[in-house]
Coordinates of C-alpha atoms in Angstrom, one line a residue:
X1 CA -5.4 -3.6 -31.2
X2 CA -6.2 -5.8 -28.3
X3 CA -4.1 -4.2 -26.2
X4 CA -5.1 -0.8 -27.1
X5 CA -8.8 -1.5 -26.3
X6 CA -8.0 -2.3 -22.9
X7 CA -6.1 1.2 -22.7
X8 CA -9.0 2.9 -24.0
X9 CA -11.0 1.9 -21.3
X10 CA -8.1 2.6 -18.5
X11 CA -7.1 6.1 -20.2
X12 CA -9.2 8.6 -19.1
X13 CA -9.3 7.7 -15.0
X14 CA -4.7 8.1 -15.6
X15 CA -4.9 11.3 -17.3
X16 CA -7.5 12.5 -14.7
X17 CA -4.8 10.8 -11.9
X18 CA -1.8 12.5 -13.4
X19 CA -3.5 16.0 -13.8
X20 CA -4.6 16.2 -10.6
X21 CA -1.5 14.9 -9.3
X22 CA 0.7 17.6 -11.3
X23 CA -1.7 20.2 -10.0
X24 CA -1.3 19.2 -6.3
X25 CA 2.2 19.2 -6.9
X26 CA 2.2 22.7 -8.3
X27 CA -0.1 24.0 -6.0
X28 CA -2.4 24.5 -8.9
X29 CA -6.6 23.6 -7.9
X30 CA -9.7 22.7 -10.7
X31 CA -13.3 23.7 -10.3
X32 CA -16.3 20.8 -9.2
X33 CA -17.3 21.6 -12.5
X34 CA -14.6 21.1 -14.6
X35 CA -13.7 18.1 -12.7
X36 CA -17.6 16.6 -13.3
X37 CA -17.3 17.6 -17.0
X38 CA -14.3 15.2 -17.5
X39 CA -16.0 12.7 -15.5
X40 CA -18.9 13.3 -18.2
X41 CA -16.7 13.0 -21.0
X42 CA -15.1 9.9 -19.3
X43 CA -18.7 8.7 -19.4
X44 CA -19.5 8.9 -23.0
X45 CA -15.8 7.8 -24.1
X46 CA -17.0 4.4 -22.2
X47 CA -20.3 4.2 -23.6
X48 CA -19.2 5.1 -27.1
X49 CA -16.1 2.9 -26.6
X50 CA -18.5 0.0 -25.7
X51 CA -21.2 0.1 -28.0
X52 CA -17.8 -0.1 -30.6
X53 CA -17.0 -3.7 -28.9
X54 CA -20.4 -4.7 -29.2
X55 CA -21.0 -3.8 -32.9
X56 CA -17.2 -4.5 -34.0
X57 CA -15.9 -7.3 -32.4
X58 CA -17.4 -11.1 -32.9
X59 CA -18.5 -12.1 -28.7
X60 CA -16.9 -13.5 -27.0
X61 CA -13.6 -12.3 -27.6
X62 CA -10.4 -13.1 -25.9
X63 CA -7.7 -11.0 -25.0
X64 CA -3.7 -11.6 -24.8
X65 CA -2.7 -15.7 -25.0
X66 CA -3.7 -15.9 -21.5
X67 CA -7.1 -15.4 -22.2
X68 CA -7.1 -13.7 -18.7
X69 CA -10.0 -11.4 -19.9
X70 CA -12.3 -11.5 -22.2
X71 CA -15.4 -9.8 -23.6
X72 CA -18.9 -11.7 -23.7
X73 CA -22.2 -11.0 -24.5
X74 CA -22.8 -10.9 -20.6
X75 CA -20.2 -8.7 -19.6
X76 CA -20.4 -5.9 -22.4
X77 CA -24.6 -5.7 -21.5
X78 CA -23.3 -5.1 -17.8
X79 CA -20.8 -2.5 -19.1
X80 CA -23.3 -0.5 -21.0
X81 CA -25.4 -0.1 -17.9
X82 CA -22.6 1.3 -15.8
X83 CA -21.8 3.6 -18.4
X84 CA -25.1 4.9 -18.4
X85 CA -25.1 5.2 -14.9
X86 CA -21.9 6.5 -14.9
X87 CA -23.2 9.7 -17.0
X88 CA -26.3 10.1 -15.2
X89 CA -23.8 10.2 -12.1
X90 CA -21.6 12.7 -13.8
X91 CA -24.3 15.1 -14.6
X92 CA -25.8 14.7 -11.4
X93 CA -22.4 15.3 -9.6
X94 CA -21.8 18.9 -10.9
X95 CA -24.5 20.5 -8.8
X96 CA -24.5 18.1 -5.6
X97 CA -21.0 17.9 -4.8
X98 CA -21.0 22.0 -5.1
X99 CA -23.6 21.8 -2.6
X100 CA -21.3 19.3 -0.5
X101 CA -18.4 21.8 -0.8
X102 CA -20.7 24.8 0.2
X103 CA -22.1 23.0 3.2
X104 CA -18.5 22.3 4.5
X105 CA -19.7 18.5 4.5
X106 CA -16.8 17.8 1.8
X107 CA -13.1 19.5 2.1
X108 CA -12.0 21.1 -1.2
X109 CA -8.5 19.1 -0.3
X110 CA -10.9 16.2 -0.8
X111 CA -12.1 16.8 -4.3
X112 CA -9.4 15.7 -6.5
X113 CA -9.5 12.3 -4.1
X114 CA -13.0 12.0 -5.2
X115 CA -13.1 12.7 -8.6
X116 CA -10.2 10.2 -9.1
X117 CA -11.8 7.4 -6.8
X118 CA -15.3 8.2 -8.8
X119 CA -13.2 7.5 -12.1
X120 CA -11.6 5.2 -11.2
X121 CA -14.4 3.3 -10.0
X122 CA -15.8 2.8 -13.4
X123 CA -12.6 1.5 -14.7
X124 CA -12.1 -1.3 -11.8
X125 CA -16.1 -2.4 -12.9
X126 CA -15.5 -2.4 -16.2
X127 CA -12.4 -4.8 -15.7
X128 CA -14.4 -7.0 -13.6
X129 CA -17.0 -7.7 -16.0
X130 CA -14.5 -8.4 -18.6
X131 CA -12.5 -11.0 -16.2
X132 CA -12.1 -14.5 -17.9
X133 CA -9.9 -15.0 -14.7
X134 CA -11.4 -16.0 -10.9
X135 CA -8.4 -14.9 -9.5
X136 CA -8.4 -11.4 -11.8
X137 CA -12.0 -11.0 -10.9
X138 CA -11.5 -11.4 -7.2
X139 CA -8.7 -9.2 -7.6
X140 CA -11.0 -6.3 -9.0
X141 CA -13.8 -7.1 -6.8
X142 CA -11.7 -6.0 -4.2
X143 CA -10.5 -3.0 -5.8
X144 CA -14.2 -2.0 -6.0
X145 CA -14.6 -2.4 -2.6
X146 CA -11.6 0.0 -1.8
X147 CA -12.7 2.6 -4.2
X148 CA -16.0 2.4 -3.0
X149 CA -15.2 3.0 0.7
X150 CA -12.8 5.3 0.1
X151 CA -15.3 7.9 -1.9
X152 CA -17.9 6.9 1.3
X153 CA -15.2 8.1 3.4
X154 CA -14.5 11.7 1.7
X155 CA -16.9 13.0 3.8
X156 CA -16.2 14.6 6.5
X157 CA -18.7 13.4 9.4
X158 CA -17.0 10.6 11.3
X159 CA -20.0 8.4 10.5
X160 CA -18.9 8.0 7.4
X161 CA -15.5 6.7 8.3
X162 CA -17.4 3.9 10.5
X163 CA -19.3 3.0 7.4
X164 CA -16.3 2.8 5.3
X165 CA -14.5 0.6 7.3
X166 CA -17.7 -1.4 8.2
X167 CA -18.3 -2.2 4.4
X168 CA -14.5 -2.9 4.5
X169 CA -14.4 -5.5 7.4
X170 CA -17.4 -7.1 5.7
X171 CA -16.6 -7.3 2.4
X172 CA -13.0 -8.1 2.6
X173 CA -13.4 -11.1 5.5
X174 CA -15.8 -12.3 3.0
X175 CA -13.4 -12.6 0.0
X176 CA -10.8 -14.2 2.4
X177 CA -13.0 -17.0 2.4
X178 CA -13.6 -16.7 -1.6
X179 CA -9.8 -16.7 -1.9
X180 CA -9.3 -20.0 0.1
X181 CA -12.0 -21.7 -2.3
X182 CA -10.1 -20.0 -5.3
X183 CA -6.9 -21.8 -4.2
X184 CA -9.1 -25.1 -3.4
X185 CA -10.2 -25.1 -6.6
X186 CA -7.0 -24.4 -8.9
X187 CA -5.5 -27.4 -6.9
X188 CA -8.8 -29.2 -8.0
X189 CA -8.2 -28.7 -11.4
X190 CA -4.9 -29.6 -11.7
X191 CA -6.1 -33.4 -10.3
X192 CA -7.8 -33.3 -13.2
X193 CA -5.2 -33.4 -15.5
X194 CA -5.2 -29.6 -16.2
X195 CA -1.8 -27.9 -15.7
X196 CA -4.0 -26.0 -13.4
X197 CA -6.5 -22.8 -14.1
X198 CA -8.8 -20.3 -12.8
X199 CA -10.5 -19.4 -16.3
X200 CA -14.7 -19.6 -16.8
X201 CA -14.7 -21.2 -19.9
X202 CA -11.6 -23.7 -19.0
X203 CA -13.6 -24.6 -16.0
X204 CA -16.4 -25.5 -18.2
X205 CA -15.2 -28.0 -19.5
X206 CA -13.2 -29.5 -16.6
X207 CA -16.6 -29.1 -13.7
X208 CA -18.0 -32.8 -14.8
X209 CA -14.7 -34.2 -13.9
X210 CA -14.0 -32.4 -10.6
X211 CA -14.8 -34.1 -7.3
X212 CA -18.0 -33.3 -6.2
X213 CA -17.5 -32.5 -2.7
X214 CA -14.1 -30.7 -3.1
X215 CA -16.1 -28.7 -5.8
X216 CA -19.2 -27.6 -3.5
X217 CA -16.9 -27.0 -0.9
X218 CA -14.8 -24.3 -3.1
X219 CA -17.8 -23.0 -5.1
X220 CA -19.8 -22.4 -0.9
X221 CA -16.6 -20.5 -0.3
X222 CA -16.7 -18.4 -3.5
X223 CA -20.2 -17.9 -2.9
X224 CA -19.0 -16.5 0.8
X225 CA -17.5 -13.3 -1.3
X226 CA -19.7 -12.9 -3.8
X227 CA -23.2 -12.9 -1.1
X228 CA -21.0 -10.0 0.4
X229 CA -20.6 -8.3 -2.6
X230 CA -24.0 -8.5 -3.6
X231 CA -25.6 -7.4 -0.2
X232 CA -27.2 -10.1 -0.5
X233 CA -28.3 -11.9 3.7
X234 CA -26.6 -12.9 6.1
X235 CA -23.7 -10.8 4.8
X236 CA -25.7 -7.6 3.9
X237 CA -25.0 -5.1 7.3
X238 CA -22.7 -3.1 5.8
X239 CA -25.2 -1.9 2.9
X240 CA -28.0 -0.3 4.6
X241 CA -25.3 1.6 7.0
X242 CA -22.9 2.7 4.0
X243 CA -25.6 3.6 1.7
X244 CA -27.4 5.7 4.3
X245 CA -23.8 8.1 4.7
X246 CA -22.5 7.8 1.7
X247 CA -22.5 10.7 -1.0
X248 CA -26.0 10.2 -2.9
X249 CA -23.8 10.1 -6.2
X250 CA -21.7 7.2 -5.1
X251 CA -24.8 5.4 -4.0
X252 CA -26.2 5.4 -6.4
X253 CA -23.1 3.9 -8.9
X254 CA -22.7 1.5 -6.2
X255 CA -26.1 0.0 -6.1
X256 CA -26.4 0.5 -10.0
X257 CA -23.2 -1.1 -10.8
X258 CA -21.0 -2.6 -8.0
X259 CA -23.9 -5.1 -6.8
X260 CA -23.8 -6.4 -9.9
X261 CA -20.7 -7.8 -10.1
X262 CA -21.2 -9.9 -7.4
X263 CA -24.6 -10.7 -9.3
X264 CA -22.4 -11.6 -12.3
X265 CA -20.0 -13.8 -10.6
X266 CA -22.8 -16.1 -9.1
X267 CA -24.2 -16.6 -12.0
X268 CA -21.6 -17.4 -13.8
X269 CA -20.3 -19.9 -10.7
X270 CA -24.2 -21.5 -11.2
X271 CA -23.6 -21.6 -14.9
X272 CA -20.2 -23.5 -14.1
X273 CA -21.5 -26.0 -11.4
X274 CA -24.3 -26.9 -13.4
X275 CA -21.9 -28.8 -15.8
X276 CA -21.3 -30.8 -12.7
X277 CA -23.0 -33.2 -10.3
X278 CA -23.6 -30.8 -7.4
X279 CA -25.8 -28.2 -10.1
X280 CA -28.9 -28.8 -8.4
X281 CA -28.2 -28.6 -5.0
X282 CA -26.3 -25.3 -5.4
X283 CA -29.2 -24.3 -7.3
X284 CA -31.6 -25.2 -4.1
X285 CA -28.7 -22.9 -1.6
X286 CA -29.4 -19.9 -4.5
X287 CA -32.9 -20.3 -4.3
X288 CA -33.4 -20.4 -0.4
X289 CA -31.0 -17.7 0.4
X290 CA -32.6 -15.2 -2.4
X291 CA -36.0 -15.8 -0.5
X292 CA -34.4 -15.1 2.8
X293 CA -33.0 -11.9 1.2
X294 CA -36.3 -11.0 -0.1
X295 CA -37.9 -11.8 3.4
X296 CA -35.5 -10.2 5.6
X297 CA -35.1 -7.0 3.4
X298 CA -39.0 -6.5 2.8
X299 CA -39.6 -6.9 7.1
X300 CA -36.3 -4.6 7.8
X301 CA -38.0 -1.8 5.5
X302 CA -41.2 -1.4 7.3
X303 CA -39.2 -0.4 10.6
X304 CA -37.0 2.0 8.7
X305 CA -37.4 6.0 9.1
X306 CA -34.4 7.3 7.0
X307 CA -35.2 7.3 3.1
X308 CA -31.5 6.2 1.8
X309 CA -31.6 3.0 4.7
X310 CA -35.0 2.1 3.1
X311 CA -33.9 2.3 -0.7
X312 CA -30.7 0.1 0.7
X313 CA -32.7 -2.4 2.0
X314 CA -35.2 -2.1 -1.0
X315 CA -31.2 -2.9 -3.0
X316 CA -31.0 -5.9 -0.9
X317 CA -34.7 -7.6 -1.7
X318 CA -34.1 -7.0 -5.1
X319 CA -30.8 -8.9 -5.3
X320 CA -32.6 -11.6 -3.7
X321 CA -35.2 -11.4 -6.6
X322 CA -32.1 -11.9 -8.8
X323 CA -30.5 -14.8 -6.7
X324 CA -33.7 -16.6 -7.1
X325 CA -33.8 -16.2 -10.9
X326 CA -30.3 -17.5 -10.8
X327 CA -31.0 -20.4 -8.6
X328 CA -34.6 -21.8 -10.9
X329 CA -32.1 -21.3 -14.3
X330 CA -34.6 -21.8 -16.4
X331 CA -33.6 -19.6 -19.8
X332 CA -36.8 -17.3 -19.4
X333 CA -35.8 -16.9 -15.6
X334 CA -32.4 -15.9 -16.4
X335 CA -33.3 -13.5 -19.4
X336 CA -36.2 -11.5 -17.0
X337 CA -32.8 -11.5 -14.2
X338 CA -31.0 -9.9 -16.7
X339 CA -33.7 -7.5 -17.9
X340 CA -33.9 -7.0 -13.9
X341 CA -30.5 -5.6 -13.7
X342 CA -31.2 -3.5 -16.1
X343 CA -34.2 -2.0 -14.5
X344 CA -32.6 -1.8 -11.0
X345 CA -29.5 -0.1 -11.9
X346 CA -31.8 2.6 -13.6
X347 CA -34.4 3.2 -11.2
X348 CA -32.5 2.6 -8.3
X349 CA -29.7 5.3 -9.3
X350 CA -32.7 7.8 -9.9
X351 CA -34.0 7.3 -6.4
X352 CA -30.6 7.9 -4.9
X353 CA -30.1 10.9 -7.4
X354 CA -33.8 12.1 -5.7
X355 CA -33.0 11.1 -2.1
X356 CA -29.6 13.6 -2.3
X357 CA -31.9 16.1 -4.1
X358 CA -34.6 15.6 -1.0
X359 CA -31.6 16.0 1.4
X360 CA -30.9 19.2 0.1
X361 CA -34.3 20.6 0.2
X362 CA -35.3 19.7 3.8
X363 CA -31.8 18.9 5.3
X364 CA -32.5 15.6 6.3
X365 CA -33.2 12.1 5.1
X366 CA -35.7 11.2 7.9
X367 CA -39.6 10.5 6.2
X368 CA -40.7 12.4 9.7
X369 CA -38.8 15.7 8.6
X370 CA -40.2 15.2 4.8
X371 CA -43.6 16.8 3.6
X372 CA -45.3 18.7 0.6
X373 CA -42.7 16.8 -1.5
X374 CA -44.7 17.0 -4.2
X375 CA -45.1 20.8 -4.3
X376 CA -41.0 20.8 -4.2
X377 CA -41.4 18.4 -6.7
X378 CA -44.0 17.8 -9.5
X379 CA -42.2 16.1 -11.7

C-alpha cells in the first residue's frame, strides 16, 4: 500500500515520458494542447491524491522500513500548494506555449523535452517535501535545479542558456558545501552512539548530545546550500537573471514552489538546532540574513526596469520575510510564515502569468514600453 502511494505520485510523469519517447522513436508528434491537457490531468491527479493522503493517512506517516520518506503536516501542506500552482500553470501553458511556438522562441522539437521536464519537476518537488532523510532531500534539491535549468534553457535565445548555466553553477556549488555539511553531521551522529543517521526525526532526538561547535559548522554548510536554493542573499544572484529569461509558466512554478523547498529545509534545520545549545545563535543568524535579504531586494527593485526581474527581486524580499519569521521562531511567527508561503505562492504565480501576457501584448518586459495596461487588461 505504501509503495503504491509513492508510485502513484511518479506514475503520470513516467507515463508521459514513455509515450513521448515512443512517439519520438516512431517519428510521431503531439500537439501543445494535448500535452497541456495531460499536464492538467497530472495536476488534478496529484491534488486528489494529496487530499486523500491528508484525509486518510495518520500523520506523520513513514514509508518503508528505512523511514527515508514520510508525510507530515508541513510536507503535505507544501505539496498541496504545489498541486494548485501546477494546475494553474498547466492551464496557462496551453496558450502560452503555442505563442512561443508561433514566435519561434521555442522549437517544436523541444516541446516534448519541455513538457517532460515540466511534469517531472512536480514529482521532484513532491518527493523533496516528503524526504525524511537529509541526503535524499539534498538529492531532490539538486534534481529540482537540473529540471528547472532544463526548462529555462529550452527557449532558443542564447541568454536563456547563460541564465540556466548561472543557476546551475551558483546553486550546485552551494549544494557542494551542503553535502560536506551532511557528511560532517552523519559522522557526528556516529560519535553520539548512533549507527549514523540523517533522518530528521532521529536527528531531533540526538541533537542535544552532539558537539555544539561541530554541529554549528555542519549547520552553516547545509544552510549555504539552502540559501542558494531559496534565492536568499548573498546567494541570490542567479534568481533575477533566471526569472527574466525563463518562460513565464516556468518562473511561476519556480517562484511558487521550488523556492519553498529551500525555505522548508531551513525551517526543519532551525527546529532541529533549537534542540541543541546553538539554537539561539543559529536563530540570530537567520534573523540577520532575513533582514539583509529584505533590504538588498527592496533597494534593488528601485532601479529595475524589467518586469520579470522586478518580480524576481520581490520573491527574494518575501523569502527574506519568511527567513526572518523562522529566525524569530515563536509559534505565531511560524504560523504566519506558513501562511505567507501560501499567499506568496498564489500571488507570485499570478504575477508571472500576468507578466507573460503583458509580454505577449507589448512584445517587451520593459516598463518604458508598457502603457495603457488597464485598457488592455481591465480585470
